[in-house]
CSV table of N, CA and C in Angstrom, one decimal:
chain,number,residue,atom,x,y,z
A,528,MET,N,223.0,23.3,119.9
A,528,MET,CA,222.9,24.1,118.7
A,528,MET,C,224.2,25.7,119.6
A,529,SER,N,225.7,25.3,119.5
A,529,SER,CA,226.0,26.6,120.3
A,529,SER,C,227.2,26.7,118.6
A,530,LYS,N,226.8,25.8,117.9
A,530,LYS,CA,227.9,26.6,117.0
A,530,LYS,C,227.5,27.8,116.1
A,531,LEU,N,228.5,28.4,115.7
A,531,LEU,CA,227.9,30.4,115.3
A,531,LEU,C,227.9,29.8,113.4
A,532,LEU,N,228.8,28.9,113.3
A,532,LEU,CA,228.8,28.6,111.8
A,532,LEU,C,228.4,27.4,111.6
A,533,SER,N,227.2,27.3,110.6
A,533,SER,CA,227.7,25.4,110.1
A,533,SER,C,227.2,25.1,109.3
A,534,SER,N,227.7,24.2,107.9
A,534,SER,CA,227.7,24.0,107.3
A,534,SER,C,226.6,23.3,106.9
A,535,ARG,N,225.8,22.8,108.0
A,535,ARG,CA,224.3,21.7,107.8
A,535,ARG,C,223.1,23.2,107.5
A,536,PRO,N,222.2,22.8,107.4
A,536,PRO,CA,221.0,23.5,107.0
A,536,PRO,C,220.5,23.5,108.8
A,537,LEU,N,220.0,24.6,109.4
A,537,LEU,CA,219.4,24.4,110.7
A,537,LEU,C,218.5,23.2,111.2
A,538,TYR,N,218.1,23.0,110.3
A,538,TYR,CA,216.9,22.2,110.2
A,538,TYR,C,217.5,20.3,110.0
A,539,GLU,N,218.8,20.5,110.3
A,539,GLU,CA,219.0,19.1,110.2
A,539,GLU,C,220.0,18.8,111.1
A,540,GLU,N,220.1,19.9,111.6
A,540,GLU,CA,221.0,19.8,113.3
A,540,GLU,C,219.8,19.5,114.0
A,541,VAL,N,218.5,20.6,114.2
A,541,VAL,CA,217.3,20.1,114.6
A,541,VAL,C,216.8,18.6,115.0
A,542,ALA,N,217.0,18.4,113.1
A,542,ALA,CA,217.0,16.3,112.8
A,542,ALA,C,217.6,15.9,114.1
A,543,ASP,N,218.5,15.3,113.8
A,543,ASP,CA,219.7,15.1,114.1
A,543,ASP,C,219.6,14.8,115.6
A,544,GLN,N,219.3,15.8,116.4
A,544,GLN,CA,218.8,16.1,117.6
A,544,GLN,C,218.1,15.3,118.3
A,545,LEU,N,216.4,15.8,117.7
A,545,LEU,CA,215.0,15.3,118.0
A,545,LEU,C,215.8,13.1,117.7
A,546,ARG,N,216.6,13.3,116.4
A,546,ARG,CA,216.4,11.6,115.9
A,546,ARG,C,216.8,10.6,117.3
A,547,SER,N,217.8,11.6,118.1
A,547,SER,CA,218.5,10.9,119.6
A,547,SER,C,217.6,11.1,120.5
A,548,ARG,N,216.8,12.3,120.5
A,548,ARG,CA,215.8,11.9,121.3
A,548,ARG,C,214.6,10.6,121.6
A,549,ILE,N,215.0,10.3,120.5
A,549,ILE,CA,214.3,9.1,120.1
A,549,ILE,C,214.9,7.8,120.2
A,550,PHE,N,215.5,7.8,119.9
A,550,PHE,CA,216.4,7.1,119.8
A,550,PHE,C,217.2,6.5,122.0
A,551,ALA,N,216.7,7.4,122.4
A,551,ALA,CA,217.6,7.4,123.9
A,551,ALA,C,215.5,7.7,124.5
A,552,HIS,N,215.1,6.8,123.8
A,552,HIS,CA,213.2,7.2,124.6
A,552,HIS,C,213.2,8.7,124.7
A,553,HIS,N,213.5,9.2,125.2
A,553,HIS,CA,212.4,10.8,125.5
A,553,HIS,C,211.4,11.2,124.3
A,554,LEU,N,211.9,10.5,123.4
A,554,LEU,CA,210.7,10.6,122.5
A,554,LEU,C,210.6,9.9,122.1
A,555,ALA,N,208.7,9.1,122.1
A,555,ALA,CA,208.5,8.4,121.1
A,555,ALA,C,208.0,8.5,119.9
A,556,PRO,N,208.5,7.3,119.2
A,556,PRO,CA,208.5,7.4,118.0
A,556,PRO,C,206.5,7.0,117.3
A,557,GLY,N,206.4,8.1,116.5
A,557,GLY,CA,204.5,8.5,116.5
A,557,GLY,C,204.6,9.4,117.0
A,558,ALA,N,204.9,9.9,118.5
A,558,ALA,CA,204.1,10.9,119.5
A,558,ALA,C,203.7,12.1,119.2
A,559,TRP,N,202.5,12.9,119.4
A,559,TRP,CA,203.2,14.2,119.3
A,559,TRP,C,204.0,14.9,119.7
A,560,ILE,N,204.9,15.9,118.3
A,560,ILE,CA,205.0,16.5,118.9
A,560,ILE,C,204.8,18.0,119.4
A,561,ASP,N,205.5,19.3,120.5
A,561,ASP,CA,204.4,20.1,120.6
A,561,ASP,C,205.6,21.3,120.2
A,562,GLU,N,205.5,21.2,118.4
A,562,GLU,CA,206.3,22.1,117.9
A,562,GLU,C,207.1,23.5,118.1
A,563,GLN,N,205.9,24.5,119.4
A,563,GLN,CA,206.2,25.8,119.4
A,563,GLN,C,206.9,24.9,120.1
A,564,SER,N,206.9,24.2,121.3
A,564,SER,CA,207.7,23.9,123.7
A,564,SER,C,208.9,23.3,122.7
A,565,LEU,N,208.7,23.2,122.1
A,565,LEU,CA,210.2,22.5,121.1
A,565,LEU,C,211.6,23.2,120.4
A,566,ALA,N,210.5,24.4,119.5
A,566,ALA,CA,211.6,25.5,119.3
A,566,ALA,C,211.4,26.6,120.3
A,567,LYS,N,211.4,26.3,121.3
A,567,LYS,CA,211.2,28.5,122.2
A,567,LYS,C,212.6,27.3,123.0
A,568,GLU,N,212.0,25.8,123.1
A,568,GLU,CA,213.3,25.1,124.4
A,568,GLU,C,215.0,25.3,123.3
A,569,PHE,N,214.7,24.6,122.0
A,569,PHE,CA,216.1,24.8,121.5
A,569,PHE,C,216.6,26.0,120.6
A,570,GLY,N,215.2,27.4,120.6
A,570,GLY,CA,216.0,28.5,120.5
A,570,GLY,C,215.5,29.4,119.6
A,571,ILE,N,214.9,28.6,118.6
A,571,ILE,CA,214.5,28.1,117.1
A,571,ILE,C,213.3,28.9,116.9
A,572,SER,N,213.3,29.2,115.8
A,572,SER,CA,211.9,30.2,114.8
A,572,SER,C,211.0,28.5,114.7
A,573,ARG,N,209.7,28.4,114.5
A,573,ARG,CA,209.0,27.1,113.9
A,573,ARG,C,208.8,26.1,112.5
A,574,THR,N,209.6,27.1,111.8
A,574,THR,CA,210.2,27.4,110.6
A,574,THR,C,211.2,26.2,110.7
A,575,PRO,N,212.1,26.5,111.0
A,575,PRO,CA,213.0,24.6,111.1
A,575,PRO,C,212.9,23.5,112.0
A,576,MET,N,212.2,24.1,112.8
A,576,MET,CA,211.7,23.1,113.4
A,576,MET,C,210.6,21.7,112.8
A,577,ARG,N,209.8,23.1,112.2
A,577,ARG,CA,208.8,22.2,111.6
A,577,ARG,C,209.6,21.4,110.3
A,578,GLU,N,210.7,21.6,109.5
A,578,GLU,CA,211.3,21.0,108.6
A,578,GLU,C,212.4,19.8,109.4
A,579,ALA,N,212.7,20.4,110.6
A,579,ALA,CA,213.3,18.9,111.0
A,579,ALA,C,211.6,17.9,111.3
A,580,ILE,N,211.0,18.1,111.3
A,580,ILE,CA,209.5,17.1,112.0
A,580,ILE,C,209.6,16.4,110.9
A,581,LYS,N,209.8,17.1,109.9
A,581,LYS,CA,209.2,16.6,108.4
A,581,LYS,C,209.8,15.6,108.1
A,582,VAL,N,211.4,15.9,107.9
A,582,VAL,CA,212.7,15.1,107.9
A,582,VAL,C,212.4,13.5,108.7
A,583,LEU,N,211.9,13.9,109.5
A,583,LEU,CA,211.6,12.9,110.8
A,583,LEU,C,210.3,11.5,110.4
A,584,ALA,N,209.3,12.9,110.1
A,584,ALA,CA,208.0,11.6,110.0
A,584,ALA,C,208.6,10.9,108.0
A,585,ALA,N,209.7,11.3,106.9
A,585,ALA,CA,209.6,11.2,105.9
A,585,ALA,C,210.6,10.1,106.6
A,586,GLU,N,211.2,9.6,107.5
A,586,GLU,CA,211.9,8.4,107.6
A,586,GLU,C,211.5,7.9,108.8
A,587,GLY,N,209.7,8.2,109.2
A,587,GLY,CA,209.0,7.1,109.6
A,587,GLY,C,208.8,7.2,111.3
A,588,LEU,N,209.5,8.6,111.8
A,588,LEU,CA,209.6,8.8,112.5
A,588,LEU,C,208.8,8.6,113.4
């Protein structure tokens, strides 16, 4: 998340990172995600994290 300005919403950037972790087997598909801990790890508030998780849930991940 080192970009100062991005043309994409933050939640999409976070969803991409989480998706990559799932595909790399660092997170299991359908596993419980600690929203608060991940938000802290990414240095973001819970709102974009929550939106990113909704995107992944809609994709069935």
